[in-house]
Coordinates of C-alpha atoms and ligand atoms in Angstrom, one line a residue:
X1 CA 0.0 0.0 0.0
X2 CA 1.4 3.6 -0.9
X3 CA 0.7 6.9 0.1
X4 CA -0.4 7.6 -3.3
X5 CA -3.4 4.8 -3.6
X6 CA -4.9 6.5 -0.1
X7 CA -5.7 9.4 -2.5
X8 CA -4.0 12.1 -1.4
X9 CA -2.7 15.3 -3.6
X10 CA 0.5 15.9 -4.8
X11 CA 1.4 18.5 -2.6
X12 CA 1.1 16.3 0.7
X13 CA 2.7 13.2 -0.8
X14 CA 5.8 15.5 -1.6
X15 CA 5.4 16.6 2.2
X16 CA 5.2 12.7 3.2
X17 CA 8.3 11.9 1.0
X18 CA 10.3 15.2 2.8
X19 CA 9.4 13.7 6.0
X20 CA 11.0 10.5 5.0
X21 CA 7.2 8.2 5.2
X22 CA 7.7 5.2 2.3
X23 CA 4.8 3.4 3.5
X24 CA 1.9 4.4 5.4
X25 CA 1.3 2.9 8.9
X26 CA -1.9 0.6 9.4
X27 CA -3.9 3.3 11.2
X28 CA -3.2 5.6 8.3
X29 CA -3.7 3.0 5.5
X30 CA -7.5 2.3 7.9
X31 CA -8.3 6.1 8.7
X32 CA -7.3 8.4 6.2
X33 CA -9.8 7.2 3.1
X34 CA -12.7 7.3 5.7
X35 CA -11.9 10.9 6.8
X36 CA -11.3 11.5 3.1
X37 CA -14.9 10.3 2.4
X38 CA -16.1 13.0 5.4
X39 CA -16.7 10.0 7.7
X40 CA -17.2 10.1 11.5
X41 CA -14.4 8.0 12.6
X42 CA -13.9 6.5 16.0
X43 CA -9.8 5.2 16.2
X44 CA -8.1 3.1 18.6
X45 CA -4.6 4.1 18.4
X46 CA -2.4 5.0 20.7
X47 CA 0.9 7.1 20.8
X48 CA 3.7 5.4 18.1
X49 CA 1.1 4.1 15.7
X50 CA 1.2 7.2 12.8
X51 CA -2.1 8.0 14.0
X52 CA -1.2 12.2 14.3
X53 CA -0.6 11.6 10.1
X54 CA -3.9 9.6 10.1
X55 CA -5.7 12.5 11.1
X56 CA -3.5 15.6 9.8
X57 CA -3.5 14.3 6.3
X58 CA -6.5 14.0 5.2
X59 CA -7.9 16.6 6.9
X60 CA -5.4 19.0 5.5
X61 CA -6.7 17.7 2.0
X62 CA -10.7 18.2 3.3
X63 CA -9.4 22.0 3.8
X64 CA -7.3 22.7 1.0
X65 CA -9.8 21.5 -1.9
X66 CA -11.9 25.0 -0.7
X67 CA -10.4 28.3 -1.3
X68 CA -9.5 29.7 1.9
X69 CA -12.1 32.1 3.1
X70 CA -11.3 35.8 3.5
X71 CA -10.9 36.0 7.4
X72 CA -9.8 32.7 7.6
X73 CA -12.3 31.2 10.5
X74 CA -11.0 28.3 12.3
X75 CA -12.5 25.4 10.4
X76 CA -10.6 22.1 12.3
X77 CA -10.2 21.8 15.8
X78 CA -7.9 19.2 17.3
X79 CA -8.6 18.7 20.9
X80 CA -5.4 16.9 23.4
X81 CA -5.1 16.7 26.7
X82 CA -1.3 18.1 27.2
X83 CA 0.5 20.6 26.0
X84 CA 3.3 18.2 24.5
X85 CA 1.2 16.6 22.3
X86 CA -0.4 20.0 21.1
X87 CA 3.3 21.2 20.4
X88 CA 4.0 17.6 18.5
X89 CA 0.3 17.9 16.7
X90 CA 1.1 21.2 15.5
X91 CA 4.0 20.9 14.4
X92 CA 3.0 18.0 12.0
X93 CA 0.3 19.8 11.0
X94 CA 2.7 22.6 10.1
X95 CA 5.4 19.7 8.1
X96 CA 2.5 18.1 6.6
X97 CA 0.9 21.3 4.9
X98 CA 4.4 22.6 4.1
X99 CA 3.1 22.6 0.5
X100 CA -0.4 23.8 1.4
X101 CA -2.4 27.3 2.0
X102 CA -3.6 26.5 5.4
X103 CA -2.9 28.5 8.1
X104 CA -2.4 26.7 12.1
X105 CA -1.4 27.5 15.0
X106 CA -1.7 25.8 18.7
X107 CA -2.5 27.5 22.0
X108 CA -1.8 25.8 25.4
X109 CA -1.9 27.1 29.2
X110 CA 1.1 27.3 31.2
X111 CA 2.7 30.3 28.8
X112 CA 1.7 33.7 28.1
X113 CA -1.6 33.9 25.9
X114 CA -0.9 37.0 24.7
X115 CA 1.0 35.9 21.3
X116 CA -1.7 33.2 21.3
X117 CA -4.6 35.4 20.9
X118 CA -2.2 37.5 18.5
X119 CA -1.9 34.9 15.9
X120 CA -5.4 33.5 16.1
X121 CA -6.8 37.4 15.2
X122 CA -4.6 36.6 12.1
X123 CA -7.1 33.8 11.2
X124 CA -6.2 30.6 11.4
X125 CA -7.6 27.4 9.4
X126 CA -6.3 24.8 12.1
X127 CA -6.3 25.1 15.9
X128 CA -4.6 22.5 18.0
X129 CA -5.6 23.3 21.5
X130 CA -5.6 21.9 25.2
X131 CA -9.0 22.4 26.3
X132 CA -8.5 24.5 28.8
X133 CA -6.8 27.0 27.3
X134 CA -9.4 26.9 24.0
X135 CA -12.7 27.7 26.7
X136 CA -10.4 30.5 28.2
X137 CA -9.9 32.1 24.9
X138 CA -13.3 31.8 23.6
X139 CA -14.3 33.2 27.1
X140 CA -12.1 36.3 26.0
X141 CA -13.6 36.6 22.5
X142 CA -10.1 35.7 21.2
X143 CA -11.3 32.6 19.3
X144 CA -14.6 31.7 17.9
X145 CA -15.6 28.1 16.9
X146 CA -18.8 28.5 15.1
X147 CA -17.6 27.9 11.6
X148 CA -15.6 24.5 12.3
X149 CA -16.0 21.6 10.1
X150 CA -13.7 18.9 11.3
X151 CA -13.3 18.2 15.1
X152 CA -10.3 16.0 16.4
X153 CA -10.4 14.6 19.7
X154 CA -6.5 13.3 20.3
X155 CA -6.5 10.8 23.2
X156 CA -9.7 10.9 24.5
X157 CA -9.3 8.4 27.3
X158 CA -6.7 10.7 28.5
X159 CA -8.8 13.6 28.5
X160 CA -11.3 11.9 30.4
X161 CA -8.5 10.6 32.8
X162 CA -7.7 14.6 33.0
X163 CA -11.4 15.1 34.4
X164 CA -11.7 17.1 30.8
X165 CA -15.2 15.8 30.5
X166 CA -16.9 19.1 31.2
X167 CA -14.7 21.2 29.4
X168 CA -15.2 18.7 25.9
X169 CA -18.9 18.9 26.8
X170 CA -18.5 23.0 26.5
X171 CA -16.5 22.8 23.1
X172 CA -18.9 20.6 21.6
X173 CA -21.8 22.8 22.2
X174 CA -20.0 25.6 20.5
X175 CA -18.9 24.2 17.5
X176 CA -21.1 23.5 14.7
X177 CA -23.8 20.7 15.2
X178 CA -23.4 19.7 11.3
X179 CA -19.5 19.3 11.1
X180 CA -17.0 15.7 10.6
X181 CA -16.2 13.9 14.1
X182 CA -12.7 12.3 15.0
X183 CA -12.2 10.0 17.9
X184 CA -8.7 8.2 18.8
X185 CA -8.5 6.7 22.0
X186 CA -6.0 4.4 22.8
X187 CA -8.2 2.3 25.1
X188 CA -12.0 2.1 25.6
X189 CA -13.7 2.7 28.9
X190 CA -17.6 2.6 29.1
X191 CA -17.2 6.3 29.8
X192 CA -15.2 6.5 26.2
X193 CA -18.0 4.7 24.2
X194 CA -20.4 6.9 26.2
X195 CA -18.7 10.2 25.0
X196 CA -18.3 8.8 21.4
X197 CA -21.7 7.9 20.9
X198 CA -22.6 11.7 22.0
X199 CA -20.5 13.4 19.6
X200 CA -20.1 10.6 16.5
X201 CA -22.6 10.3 14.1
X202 CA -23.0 6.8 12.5
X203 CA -18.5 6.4 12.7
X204 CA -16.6 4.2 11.4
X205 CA -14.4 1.7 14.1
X206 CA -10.8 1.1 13.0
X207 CA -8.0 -0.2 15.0
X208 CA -4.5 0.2 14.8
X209 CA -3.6 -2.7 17.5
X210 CA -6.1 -4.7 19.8
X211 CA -7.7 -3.1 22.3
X212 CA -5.3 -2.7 25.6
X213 CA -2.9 -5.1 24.6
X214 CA 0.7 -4.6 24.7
X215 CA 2.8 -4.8 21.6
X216 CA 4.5 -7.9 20.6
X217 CA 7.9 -7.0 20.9
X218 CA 7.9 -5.4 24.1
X219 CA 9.6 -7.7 26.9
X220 CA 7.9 -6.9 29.9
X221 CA 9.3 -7.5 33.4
X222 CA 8.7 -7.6 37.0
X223 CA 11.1 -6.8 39.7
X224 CA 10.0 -7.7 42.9
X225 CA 11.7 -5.1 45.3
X226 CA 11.0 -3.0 48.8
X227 CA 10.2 0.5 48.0
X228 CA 13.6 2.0 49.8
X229 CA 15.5 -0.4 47.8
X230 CA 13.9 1.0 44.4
X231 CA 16.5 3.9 43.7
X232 CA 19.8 1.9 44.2
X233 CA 18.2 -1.1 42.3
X234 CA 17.4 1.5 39.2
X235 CA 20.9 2.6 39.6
X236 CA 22.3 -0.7 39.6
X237 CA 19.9 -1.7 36.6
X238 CA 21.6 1.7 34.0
X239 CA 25.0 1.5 35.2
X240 CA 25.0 -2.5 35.2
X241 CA 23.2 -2.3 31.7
X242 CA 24.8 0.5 30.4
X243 CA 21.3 1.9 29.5
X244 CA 21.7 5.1 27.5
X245 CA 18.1 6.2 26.8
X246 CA 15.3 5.3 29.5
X247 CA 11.9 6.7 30.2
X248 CA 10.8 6.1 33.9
X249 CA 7.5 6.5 35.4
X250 CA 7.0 7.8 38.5
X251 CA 3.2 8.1 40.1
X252 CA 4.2 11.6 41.9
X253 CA 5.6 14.8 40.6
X254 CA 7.2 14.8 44.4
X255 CA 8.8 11.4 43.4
X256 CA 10.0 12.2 39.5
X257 CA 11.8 15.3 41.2
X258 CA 13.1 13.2 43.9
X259 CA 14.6 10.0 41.6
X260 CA 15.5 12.9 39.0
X261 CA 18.1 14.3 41.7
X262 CA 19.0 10.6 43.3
X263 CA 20.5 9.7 40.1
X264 CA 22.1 13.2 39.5
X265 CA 24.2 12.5 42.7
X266 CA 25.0 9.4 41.5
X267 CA 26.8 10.7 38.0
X268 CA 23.5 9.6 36.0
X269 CA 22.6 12.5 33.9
X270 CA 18.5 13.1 34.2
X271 CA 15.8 15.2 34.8
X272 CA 12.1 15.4 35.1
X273 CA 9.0 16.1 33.4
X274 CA 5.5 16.8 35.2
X275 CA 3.1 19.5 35.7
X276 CA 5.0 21.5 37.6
X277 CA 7.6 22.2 35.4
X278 CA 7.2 25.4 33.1
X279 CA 6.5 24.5 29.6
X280 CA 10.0 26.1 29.0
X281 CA 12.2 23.2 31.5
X282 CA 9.8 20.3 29.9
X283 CA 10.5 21.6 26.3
X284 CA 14.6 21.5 27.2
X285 CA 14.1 18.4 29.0
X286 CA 12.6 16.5 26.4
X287 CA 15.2 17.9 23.6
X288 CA 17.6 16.8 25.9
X289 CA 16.7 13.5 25.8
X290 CA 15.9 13.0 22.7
X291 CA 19.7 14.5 21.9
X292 CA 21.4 12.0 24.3
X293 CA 22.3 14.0 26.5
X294 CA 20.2 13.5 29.4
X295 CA 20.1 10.0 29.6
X296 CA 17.2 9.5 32.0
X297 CA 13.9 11.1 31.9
X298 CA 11.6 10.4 34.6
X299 CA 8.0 11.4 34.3
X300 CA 4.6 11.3 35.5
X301 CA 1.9 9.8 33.4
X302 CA 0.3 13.2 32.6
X303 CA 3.3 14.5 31.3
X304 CA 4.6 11.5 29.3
X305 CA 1.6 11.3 27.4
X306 CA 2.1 11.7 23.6
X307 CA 5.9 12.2 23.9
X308 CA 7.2 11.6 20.4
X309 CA 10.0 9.9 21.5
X310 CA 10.5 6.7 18.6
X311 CA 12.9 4.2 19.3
X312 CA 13.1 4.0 23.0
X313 CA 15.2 0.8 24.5
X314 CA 14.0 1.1 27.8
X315 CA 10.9 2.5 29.8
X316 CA 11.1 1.7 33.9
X317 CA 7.9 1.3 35.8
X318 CA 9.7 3.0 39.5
X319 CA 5.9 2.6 40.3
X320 CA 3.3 1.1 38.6
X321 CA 0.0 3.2 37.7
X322 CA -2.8 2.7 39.8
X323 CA -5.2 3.1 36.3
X324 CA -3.9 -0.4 34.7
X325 CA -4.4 1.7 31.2
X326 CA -1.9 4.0 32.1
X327 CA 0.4 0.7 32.2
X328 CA 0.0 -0.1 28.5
X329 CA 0.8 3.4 27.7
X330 CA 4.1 3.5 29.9
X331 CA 4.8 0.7 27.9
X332 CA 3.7 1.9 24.6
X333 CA 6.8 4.1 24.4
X334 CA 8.9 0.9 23.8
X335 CA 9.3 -1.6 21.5
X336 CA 8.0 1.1 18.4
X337 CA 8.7 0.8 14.7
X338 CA 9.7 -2.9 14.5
X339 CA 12.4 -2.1 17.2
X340 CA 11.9 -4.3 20.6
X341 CA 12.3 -2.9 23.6
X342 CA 12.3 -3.7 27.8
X343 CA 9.6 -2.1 29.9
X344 CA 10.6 -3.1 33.5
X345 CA 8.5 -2.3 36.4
X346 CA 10.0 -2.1 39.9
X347 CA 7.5 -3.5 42.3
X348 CA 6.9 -3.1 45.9
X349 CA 4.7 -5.1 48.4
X350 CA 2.6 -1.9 48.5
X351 CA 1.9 -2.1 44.2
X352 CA 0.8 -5.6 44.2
X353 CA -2.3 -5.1 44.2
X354 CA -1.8 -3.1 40.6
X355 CA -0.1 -5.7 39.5
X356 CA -3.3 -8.0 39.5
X357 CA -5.4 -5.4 37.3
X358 CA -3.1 -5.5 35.1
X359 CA -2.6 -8.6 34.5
X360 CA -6.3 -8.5 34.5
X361 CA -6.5 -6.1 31.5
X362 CA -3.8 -8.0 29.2
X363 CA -5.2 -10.9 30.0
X364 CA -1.5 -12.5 31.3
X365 CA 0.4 -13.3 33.8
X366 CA 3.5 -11.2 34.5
X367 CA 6.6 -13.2 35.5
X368 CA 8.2 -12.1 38.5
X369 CA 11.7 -12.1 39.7
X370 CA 13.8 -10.7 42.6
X371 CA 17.6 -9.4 42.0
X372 CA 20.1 -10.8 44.5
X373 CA 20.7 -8.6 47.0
X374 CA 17.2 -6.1 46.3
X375 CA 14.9 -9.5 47.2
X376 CA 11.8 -7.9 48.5
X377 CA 11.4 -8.5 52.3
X378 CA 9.0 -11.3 53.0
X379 CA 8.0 -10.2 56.2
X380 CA 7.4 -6.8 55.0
X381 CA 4.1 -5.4 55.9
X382 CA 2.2 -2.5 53.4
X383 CA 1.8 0.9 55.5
X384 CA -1.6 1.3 56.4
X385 CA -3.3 3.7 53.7
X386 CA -1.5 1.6 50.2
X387 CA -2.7 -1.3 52.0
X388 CA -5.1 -3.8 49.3
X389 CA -8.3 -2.5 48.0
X390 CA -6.9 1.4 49.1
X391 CA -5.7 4.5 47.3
X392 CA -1.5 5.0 47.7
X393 CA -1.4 8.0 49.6
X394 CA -1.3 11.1 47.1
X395 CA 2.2 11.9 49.0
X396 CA 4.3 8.4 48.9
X397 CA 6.2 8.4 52.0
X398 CA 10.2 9.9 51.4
X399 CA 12.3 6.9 50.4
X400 CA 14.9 5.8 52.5
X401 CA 17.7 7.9 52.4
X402 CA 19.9 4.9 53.7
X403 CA 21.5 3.6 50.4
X404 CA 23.9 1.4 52.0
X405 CA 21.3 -1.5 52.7
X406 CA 21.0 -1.5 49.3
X407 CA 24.8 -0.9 48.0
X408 CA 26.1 -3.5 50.7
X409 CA 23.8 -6.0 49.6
X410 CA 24.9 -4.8 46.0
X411 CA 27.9 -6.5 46.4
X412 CA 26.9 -9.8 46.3
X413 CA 25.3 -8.7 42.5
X414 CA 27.8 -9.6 39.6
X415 CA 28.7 -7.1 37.1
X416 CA 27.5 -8.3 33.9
X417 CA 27.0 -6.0 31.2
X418 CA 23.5 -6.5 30.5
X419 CA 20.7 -6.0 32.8
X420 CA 19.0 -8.7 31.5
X421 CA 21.8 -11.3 32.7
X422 CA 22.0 -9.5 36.3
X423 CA 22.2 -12.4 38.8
X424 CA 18.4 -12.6 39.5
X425 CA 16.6 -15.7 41.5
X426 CA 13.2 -16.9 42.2
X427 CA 11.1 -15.9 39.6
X428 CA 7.5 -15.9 40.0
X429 CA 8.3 -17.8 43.8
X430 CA 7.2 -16.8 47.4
X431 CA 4.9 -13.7 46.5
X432 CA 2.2 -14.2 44.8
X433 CA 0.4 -11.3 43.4
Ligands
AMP501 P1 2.3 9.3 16.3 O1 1.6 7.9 16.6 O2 1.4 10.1 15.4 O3 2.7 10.0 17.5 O4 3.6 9.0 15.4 C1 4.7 8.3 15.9 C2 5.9 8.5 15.1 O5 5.8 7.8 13.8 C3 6.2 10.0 14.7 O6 7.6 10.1 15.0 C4 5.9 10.1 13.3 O7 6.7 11.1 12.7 C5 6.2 8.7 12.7 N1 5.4 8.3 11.6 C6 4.1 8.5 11.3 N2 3.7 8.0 10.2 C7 4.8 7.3 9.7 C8 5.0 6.5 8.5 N3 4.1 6.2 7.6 N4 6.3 6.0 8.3 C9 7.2 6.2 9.2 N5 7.1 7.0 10.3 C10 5.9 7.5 10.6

């Protein structure tokens, strides 16, 4: 299948070939002749699959077959949840209509609006927005919706997860009633099917990979480990694996910030990425990383979400998700583009619990195993509040800033140069999840 036989113009296949794109992904060979044809469609698709293309393209072909109109109303709307997927969206949108006469431009909180409301007076064809932003500038009189055709919404299960319910409920109701509906998700809640049979008329369903599975080529594993122990096992895990590029998950923005600064002091460049950060430090973060030269990024879920970062070797679960979705996202950032990749989660007596919905939603066991010297205490008991059936505390305790439990006992580890060989024992024995 090639670009060219999805029936799209000259002008983006020369921006498809410029971006390097021989052959189109399956979400893009499944979507874009639907949203060609002005169909609702309702994706699943997650983050790594093409699907920013899948939407972008043909869109940009629905809007460049019209003349522009004189004050160029905004006549797409692509609705995310962060602001690092808007950036990433938009500047697609930008590559992809290099060859076009369509005007974008994306607006996002956490940075002065004034430039924002500058450029949309301009007129714009395409708006990427957060949705919080987009309802604050329509509230201004910066932005007006009324003469959109094409409405994206980009992660939807995210935005839900983002309580952006309400504020998606408030676009809709001011954007046309007669306009073309697109829905990716990368997993399906009832709530999801709820929201997409409110806004989708008669869609087409396509899928770029079965619903909340993990792809193939990811190696998924299990550390069983106490929580204080967690740092100096991570440590061990880079240094002993020599593990250049690795995305870890943190459930805390306390925690990314804390693990960001552990591994600083021990000579492991890093840094994190959350809410807090300004868009400015999450921007140089991310570039950093994706340059090589920060060679740990440690996130929160919110954050991470739609990172374009292709390729990645190794994404750590330093806590797993309490949403078991959230765990085929982490892991979504590995193994892309035919490449495999390791997704290792570091689990504590406390996570168990998580570790059963999971296995719940892939419908598999994860094997277990315990590192010599990091073995998780048997007689360890959960602190009251992460105790089963309970909500972690929002604020995890501070880990234990003794290391030398874990470096003592580190000595007994051999010093192989792949993680993967790291003298483990036990797998799957004494716990049971
Ligand atoms: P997305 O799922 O939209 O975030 O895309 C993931 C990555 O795949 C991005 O780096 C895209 O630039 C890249 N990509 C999208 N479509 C193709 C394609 N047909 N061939 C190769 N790479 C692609």
């Amino acid at each position: 299948m090639s670009f060219k036989s999805l029936g799209l113009s000259d002008a983006l296949l020369r921006a498809i070939s410029k971006k390097g794109y021989t052959t189109p992904s399956i979400i893009q060979e499944k979507a874009i002749p639907l949203v060609l044809q002005g169909k609702d469609v309702l994706a699943s698709a997650q983050t790594g699959t093409g699907k920013t293309a899948g939407f972008t393209l043909p869109m940009l072909q629905l809007l460049s077959q019209e003349p522009p109109l004189r004050r160029r109303p905004i006549r797409a709307l692509i609705l995310t949840p962060t602001r690092e997927l808007a950036a990433q969206i938009y500047a697609n949108v930008q590559e992809y209509g290099t060859f076009l006469d369509i005007r974008s431009t994306v607006i996002f909180g956490g940075v002065n609006a004034r430039p924002q409301i500058a450029t949309l007076r301009n007129g714009v064809d395409i708006l990427v927005a957060t949705p919080g932003r987009l309802l604050d500038l329509q509230n201004q009189g910066a932005l007006s919706l009324s003469k959109v055709e094409i409405l994206v919404l980009d992660e939807a299960d995210r935005m839900l997860d983002m309580g952006f319910l309400r504020d998606i409920k408030r676009v809709i109701a001011l954007v046309p009633k007669r306009r073309q509906n697109l829905l990716f998700s990368a997993t399906f809640s009832k709530d999801i099917r709820k929201l997409a049979q409110s806004i989708l008329h008669n869609p087409v369903s396509v899928e770029a990979t079965p619903e909340n599975t993990t792809a193939e080529k990811v190696i998924q594993k299990v550390y069983r480990v106490d929580k204080p122990q967690k740092s100096e096992l991570l440590i061990k895990l880079i240094s002993e694996g020599n593990w250049s590029q690795v995305l870890v998950f943190t459930r805390t923005k306390h925690g990314a910030n804390r693990l960001s600064k552990k591994l600083v002091s021990s000579n492991i460049s890093s840094a994190a990425i959350h809410g807090n950060k300004t868009q400015n430090a999450r921007t140089k973060a991310l570039d950093g990383f994706k340059k090589g030269n920060i060679r740990i990024l440690v996130a929160t879920d919110i954050a991470a979400r739609g990172l374009d970062i292709p390729l990645l070797p190794h994404v750590v679960n330093y806590e797993l998700p309490n949403v078991p979705e959230d765990y085929v996202h982490r892991i979504g950032r590995t193994g892309r583009a035919g490449a495999s990749g390791e997704a290792i989660s570091l689990v504590s007596a406390e996570e168990y619990e998580y570790v059963r919905g999971i296995e719940k939603l892939l419908g598999e066991k994860l094997v277990s195993e315990e590192i010599e010297g990091f073995e998780a205490d048997p007689n360890y008991t959960p602190p009251e509040p992460e105790k089963r059936g309970q909500r972690p505390s929002r604020k995890p305790k501070q880990e234990s800033k003794g290391t030398s439990g874990g470096s003592q006992r580190n000595r007994k580890s051999n010093s192989n140069s792949d993680s993967s060989s790291a003298k483990k024992k036990k797998p799957n024995s004494r716990r049971r999840y």
